[in-house]
Amino acid sequence: VKEAADTLERHYPGWTWAIRPDEAGGIIDVMCMRISTRFGYTLHVKRLQNDPTFREVVRAGGEFLERFGFRRVPYSIGEWRRREQVMGQFIPDVSDMDAMRRRTVRTDAILAGMESGHVRITTDPRIGAALKERRA
């Protein structure tokens, strides 16, 4: 786990990488704390044990960055600030996931925003009237 984290820091410095091993063993989750503490990239330990270069870990870190719209480069505060956030969170590209999983990601973000008070959902009677006119 330590070597995997060191490898990520060498390839993509400054992103504050975290490697979380599974309690039962067998997998690790690669996470970037500057981007998201909710999402990670899961790797099987067996695939890493015979690879002293940790190529899979480097690939996972790069994939994680790209999913959130960042380039595979060292951390830059300027680029980090320019990335779009929704309700204070970066939103990953989950377009290759099944529809139910994509919906869960969006729903979780909306619920978290509502609970924190950053999001308020209201109804607007004009919208219903506009939809009714479109159908007519």
Coordinates of N, CA and C in Angstrom, one line a residue:
V1 N 0.8 -1.2 0.0 CA 0.0 0.0 0.0 C 0.9 1.2 0.0
K2 N 1.9 1.3 0.8 CA 2.8 2.4 0.9 C 3.5 2.6 -0.4
E3 N 4.0 1.6 -1.0 CA 4.7 1.7 -2.3 C 3.7 2.2 -3.4
A4 N 2.5 1.7 -3.4 CA 1.5 2.2 -4.4 C 1.3 3.7 -4.2
A5 N 1.1 4.2 -3.0 CA 0.9 5.6 -2.7 C 2.2 6.4 -3.1
D6 N 3.4 5.9 -2.9 CA 4.6 6.6 -3.3 C 4.7 6.7 -4.8
T7 N 4.3 5.6 -5.5 CA 4.3 5.6 -6.9 C 3.4 6.7 -7.5
L8 N 2.2 6.8 -7.0 CA 1.2 7.8 -7.4 C 1.8 9.2 -7.2
E9 N 2.4 9.4 -6.0 CA 2.9 10.7 -5.7 C 4.1 11.1 -6.7
R10 N 4.9 10.1 -7.1 CA 5.9 10.4 -8.0 C 5.4 10.7 -9.4
H11 N 4.3 10.0 -9.9 CA 3.8 10.2 -11.2 C 2.9 11.4 -11.3
Y12 N 2.1 11.6 -10.3 CA 1.1 12.7 -10.2 C 1.3 13.5 -8.9
P13 N 2.4 14.2 -8.8 CA 2.6 14.9 -7.5 C 1.6 15.9 -7.1
G14 N 1.4 16.0 -5.8 CA 0.6 17.1 -5.2 C -0.9 16.8 -5.1
W15 N -1.4 15.7 -5.6 CA -2.8 15.5 -5.7 C -3.3 14.9 -4.4
T16 N -2.5 14.6 -3.4 CA -2.9 14.0 -2.1 C -3.6 12.7 -2.3
W17 N -2.8 11.7 -2.7 CA -3.4 10.4 -2.9 C -3.6 9.6 -1.6
A18 N -4.6 8.8 -1.6 CA -4.8 7.9 -0.5 C -5.1 6.5 -1.0
I19 N -4.5 5.5 -0.4 CA -4.8 4.1 -0.8 C -5.4 3.5 0.4
R20 N -6.6 2.9 0.2 CA -7.4 2.3 1.3 C -7.5 0.8 1.0
P21 N -6.8 0.0 1.9 CA -6.9 -1.5 1.7 C -8.2 -2.0 2.3
D22 N -8.7 -3.0 1.7 CA -10.0 -3.7 2.2 C -9.6 -4.4 3.4
E23 N -10.5 -4.4 4.4 CA -10.3 -5.1 5.7 C -10.1 -6.6 5.5
A24 N -10.8 -7.2 4.6 CA -10.7 -8.6 4.3 C -9.5 -8.9 3.4
G25 N -8.9 -7.9 2.8 CA -7.8 -8.2 1.9 C -8.3 -8.4 0.5
G26 N -7.3 -8.4 -0.4 CA -7.6 -8.7 -1.8 C -7.8 -7.5 -2.7
I27 N -8.2 -6.3 -2.1 CA -8.4 -5.2 -3.0 C -7.9 -3.9 -2.3
I28 N -7.6 -2.9 -3.1 CA -7.3 -1.6 -2.5 C -8.1 -0.6 -3.3
D29 N -8.4 0.5 -2.7 CA -9.1 1.6 -3.4 C -8.1 2.8 -3.5
V30 N -7.9 3.3 -4.7 CA -7.1 4.5 -5.0 C -8.0 5.7 -5.0
M31 N -7.7 6.7 -4.1 CA -8.5 7.9 -4.0 C -7.6 9.1 -4.1
C32 N -8.2 10.2 -4.5 CA -7.5 11.5 -4.6 C -8.3 12.4 -3.7
M33 N -7.7 12.8 -2.6 CA -8.4 13.5 -1.5 C -8.7 15.0 -2.0
R34 N -7.9 15.5 -2.9 CA -8.2 16.9 -3.4 C -9.4 16.9 -4.3
I35 N -9.8 15.8 -4.8 CA -10.9 15.7 -5.8 C -12.2 15.2 -5.1
S36 N -12.1 14.0 -4.5 CA -13.3 13.4 -3.9 C -12.9 12.4 -2.9
T37 N -13.6 12.4 -1.8 CA -13.4 11.4 -0.7 C -14.5 10.4 -0.8
R38 N -15.4 10.5 -1.8 CA -16.5 9.5 -2.0 C -16.2 8.5 -3.0
F39 N -15.4 8.8 -4.0 CA -15.1 7.9 -5.1 C -13.7 7.4 -5.1
G40 N -13.5 6.2 -5.5 CA -12.2 5.6 -5.6 C -12.1 4.7 -6.8
Y41 N -10.9 4.2 -7.1 CA -10.7 3.3 -8.1 C -10.2 2.0 -7.5
T42 N -10.9 0.9 -7.7 CA -10.6 -0.3 -7.0 C -9.7 -1.2 -7.8
L43 N -8.7 -1.7 -7.2 CA -7.7 -2.6 -7.8 C -7.5 -3.9 -7.0
H44 N -7.3 -5.0 -7.7 CA -7.1 -6.3 -7.0 C -5.6 -6.4 -6.7
V45 N -5.3 -6.8 -5.5 CA -3.9 -6.9 -5.0 C -3.1 -7.9 -5.8
K46 N -3.8 -9.0 -6.2 CA -3.1 -10.0 -6.9 C -2.4 -9.5 -8.2
R47 N -3.1 -8.5 -8.9 CA -2.6 -8.0 -10.1 C -1.4 -7.0 -9.8
L48 N -1.2 -6.6 -8.6 CA -0.2 -5.7 -8.3 C 1.1 -6.4 -7.7
Q49 N 0.9 -7.5 -7.2 CA 2.0 -8.2 -6.5 C 3.2 -8.6 -7.4
N50 N 2.9 -8.8 -8.6 CA 4.0 -9.2 -9.6 C 4.4 -8.1 -10.5
D51 N 4.1 -6.9 -10.1 CA 4.4 -5.7 -10.9 C 5.2 -4.7 -10.1
P52 N 6.5 -4.7 -10.1 CA 7.3 -3.8 -9.3 C 7.2 -2.3 -9.7
T53 N 6.7 -2.1 -11.0 CA 6.6 -0.7 -11.4 C 5.2 -0.1 -11.1
F54 N 4.3 -1.0 -10.6 CA 2.9 -0.5 -10.2 C 2.2 0.2 -11.4
R55 N 2.4 -0.4 -12.5 CA 1.8 0.2 -13.7 C 0.3 0.3 -13.6
E56 N -0.4 -0.7 -13.0 CA -1.9 -0.6 -12.8 C -2.3 0.5 -11.8
V57 N -1.4 0.8 -10.8 CA -1.7 1.9 -9.9 C -1.6 3.2 -10.6
V58 N -0.6 3.4 -11.4 CA -0.4 4.6 -12.2 C -1.5 4.8 -13.2
R59 N -1.9 3.8 -13.8 CA -3.1 3.8 -14.8 C -4.4 4.2 -14.0
A60 N -4.6 3.6 -12.8 CA -5.8 4.0 -12.0 C -5.8 5.4 -11.6
G61 N -4.6 5.9 -11.2 CA -4.5 7.3 -10.8 C -4.8 8.3 -11.9
G62 N -4.3 8.0 -13.1 CA -4.5 8.8 -14.3 C -6.0 8.7 -14.7
E63 N -6.6 7.5 -14.7 CA -8.0 7.4 -15.0 C -8.9 8.1 -14.0
F64 N -8.5 8.1 -12.8 CA -9.3 8.9 -11.7 C -9.2 10.4 -12.1
L65 N -8.0 10.9 -12.4 CA -7.9 12.3 -12.7 C -8.8 12.6 -13.9
E66 N -8.7 11.8 -15.0 CA -9.4 12.1 -16.2 C -10.9 12.0 -16.0
R67 N -11.4 11.1 -15.1 CA -12.8 11.0 -14.9 C -13.4 12.3 -14.3
F68 N -12.6 13.0 -13.6 CA -13.0 14.3 -13.1 C -12.6 15.5 -13.9
G69 N -12.1 15.2 -15.1 CA -11.8 16.3 -16.1 C -10.4 16.9 -15.9
F70 N -9.5 16.3 -15.2 CA -8.2 16.8 -15.0 C -7.2 16.1 -15.9
R71 N -6.1 16.7 -16.3 CA -5.1 16.1 -17.1 C -4.2 15.3 -16.1
R72 N -3.5 14.3 -16.7 CA -2.5 13.5 -16.0 C -1.2 14.2 -15.8
V73 N -1.3 15.2 -15.0 CA -0.1 16.1 -14.7 C 0.0 16.4 -13.2
P74 N 1.1 17.0 -12.8 CA 1.1 17.3 -11.3 C 0.0 18.3 -11.0
Y75 N -0.3 18.3 -9.7 CA -1.4 19.2 -9.2 C -1.1 20.7 -9.5
S76 N -2.1 21.4 -9.9 CA -2.0 22.8 -10.1 C -3.3 23.5 -9.5
I77 N -3.0 24.4 -8.6 CA -4.2 25.1 -7.9 C -5.0 25.9 -8.9
G78 N -4.4 26.4 -10.0 CA -5.1 27.2 -11.0 C -6.1 26.3 -11.7
E79 N -5.6 25.1 -12.2 CA -6.4 24.2 -12.9 C -7.5 23.7 -12.0
W80 N -7.2 23.4 -10.8 CA -8.2 22.9 -9.8 C -9.3 23.9 -9.6
R81 N -9.0 25.2 -9.5 CA -10.0 26.2 -9.3 C -10.9 26.4 -10.6
R82 N -10.3 26.1 -11.7 CA -11.1 26.3 -13.0 C -12.1 25.2 -13.3
R83 N -11.9 24.1 -12.6 CA -12.8 23.0 -12.9 C -14.2 23.3 -12.3
E84 N -15.2 22.9 -13.1 CA -16.6 23.1 -12.7 C -16.9 22.2 -11.5
Q85 N -17.6 22.8 -10.5 CA -18.1 22.0 -9.4 C -19.6 22.2 -9.3
V86 N -20.3 21.2 -8.8 CA -21.7 21.2 -8.6 C -21.9 21.0 -7.1
M87 N -22.5 22.0 -6.4 CA -22.7 21.9 -5.0 C -21.4 21.7 -4.2
G88 N -20.4 22.3 -4.7 CA -19.1 22.2 -4.0 C -18.3 20.9 -4.3
Q89 N -18.8 20.1 -5.2 CA -18.1 18.8 -5.5 C -17.8 18.7 -7.0
F90 N -16.7 18.1 -7.3 CA -16.4 17.8 -8.7 C -17.3 16.6 -9.1
I91 N -17.8 16.6 -10.3 CA -18.7 15.5 -10.7 C -17.9 14.7 -11.7
P92 N -17.8 13.4 -11.5 CA -17.1 12.5 -12.3 C -17.8 12.1 -13.6
D93 N -17.1 11.8 -14.6 CA -17.7 11.2 -15.9 C -18.1 9.8 -15.6
V94 N -19.4 9.5 -15.5 CA -19.8 8.2 -15.2 C -20.6 7.6 -16.4
S95 N -20.4 8.2 -17.6 CA -21.2 7.9 -18.8 C -21.1 6.4 -19.2
D96 N -20.1 5.7 -18.7 CA -19.9 4.3 -19.1 C -20.6 3.4 -18.0
M97 N -21.2 4.0 -17.0 CA -21.9 3.1 -16.0 C -23.3 2.9 -16.4
D98 N -24.0 1.9 -15.9 CA -25.4 1.7 -16.2 C -26.2 2.8 -15.7
A99 N -27.4 3.0 -16.2 CA -28.3 4.1 -16.0 C -28.6 4.3 -14.5
M100 N -28.8 3.1 -13.8 CA -29.2 3.2 -12.4 C -28.0 3.8 -11.5
R101 N -26.8 3.4 -11.8 CA -25.6 3.9 -11.1 C -25.4 5.3 -11.4
R102 N -25.6 5.8 -12.6 CA -25.5 7.2 -12.9 C -26.5 8.0 -12.2
R103 N -27.7 7.5 -12.1 CA -28.8 8.2 -11.3 C -28.4 8.3 -9.9
T104 N -27.9 7.2 -9.3 CA -27.5 7.2 -7.9 C -26.5 8.3 -7.6
V105 N -25.5 8.4 -8.5 CA -24.5 9.5 -8.3 C -25.1 10.8 -8.2
R106 N -26.0 11.1 -9.2 CA -26.6 12.4 -9.2 C -27.5 12.6 -8.0
T107 N -28.3 11.6 -7.6 CA -29.2 11.7 -6.5 C -28.5 12.0 -5.2
D108 N -27.4 11.3 -5.0 CA -26.6 11.4 -3.8 C -26.1 12.9 -3.7
A109 N -25.6 13.5 -4.8 CA -25.1 14.8 -4.8 C -26.2 15.8 -4.5
I110 N -27.4 15.6 -5.0 CA -28.5 16.5 -4.7 C -29.0 16.4 -3.3
L111 N -29.1 15.2 -2.8 CA -29.5 15.0 -1.4 C -28.5 15.6 -0.4
A112 N -27.2 15.4 -0.7 CA -26.1 16.0 0.2 C -26.3 17.6 0.1
G113 N -26.5 18.1 -1.0 CA -26.7 19.6 -1.1 C -27.9 20.1 -0.4
M114 N -29.0 19.3 -0.4 CA -30.2 19.7 0.3 C -30.0 19.6 1.8
E115 N -29.3 18.6 2.3 CA -29.0 18.4 3.7 C -28.1 19.5 4.2
S116 N -27.2 20.0 3.4 CA -26.2 21.0 3.9 C -26.8 22.4 3.7
G117 N -27.9 22.5 3.0 CA -28.6 23.8 2.8 C -28.1 24.5 1.6
H118 N -27.2 23.9 0.8 CA -26.7 24.6 -0.4 C -27.6 24.5 -1.6
V119 N -28.6 23.6 -1.5 CA -29.5 23.3 -2.6 C -30.9 23.4 -2.0
R120 N -31.8 24.1 -2.8 CA -33.2 24.2 -2.4 C -34.0 23.9 -3.6
I121 N -34.9 23.0 -3.5 CA -35.8 22.6 -4.7 C -37.1 23.2 -4.5
T122 N -37.6 24.0 -5.5 CA -38.9 24.6 -5.4 C -39.6 24.3 -6.7
T123 N -40.9 24.5 -6.7 CA -41.7 24.3 -7.9 C -42.1 25.7 -8.5
D124 N -42.2 25.7 -9.7 CA -42.6 27.0 -10.4 C -43.8 26.7 -11.3
P125 N -44.9 27.3 -11.0 CA -46.2 27.0 -11.8 C -46.0 27.3 -13.2
R126 N -45.1 28.2 -13.6 CA -44.9 28.6 -15.0 C -44.4 27.4 -15.8
I127 N -43.6 26.6 -15.2 CA -43.0 25.4 -15.9 C -44.1 24.5 -16.3
G128 N -45.0 24.2 -15.4 CA -46.1 23.3 -15.7 C -47.0 23.8 -16.8
A129 N -47.2 25.1 -16.8 CA -48.0 25.7 -17.9 C -47.3 25.7 -19.2
A130 N -46.0 25.9 -19.2 CA -45.2 25.9 -20.4 C -45.2 24.5 -21.0
L131 N -45.1 23.5 -20.2 CA -45.1 22.1 -20.7 C -46.4 21.7 -21.2
K132 N -47.5 22.2 -20.6 CA -48.8 21.9 -21.1 C -49.0 22.6 -22.5
E133 N -48.5 23.8 -22.7 CA -48.6 24.5 -24.0 C -47.8 23.7 -25.0
R134 N -46.6 23.2 -24.7 CA -45.8 22.4 -25.7 C -46.5 21.2 -26.2
R135 N -47.3 20.5 -25.3 CA -48.0 19.3 -25.6 C -49.2 19.6 -26.5
A136 N -49.7 20.7 -26.4 CA -51.0 21.1 -27.1 C -50.7 21.3 -28.6

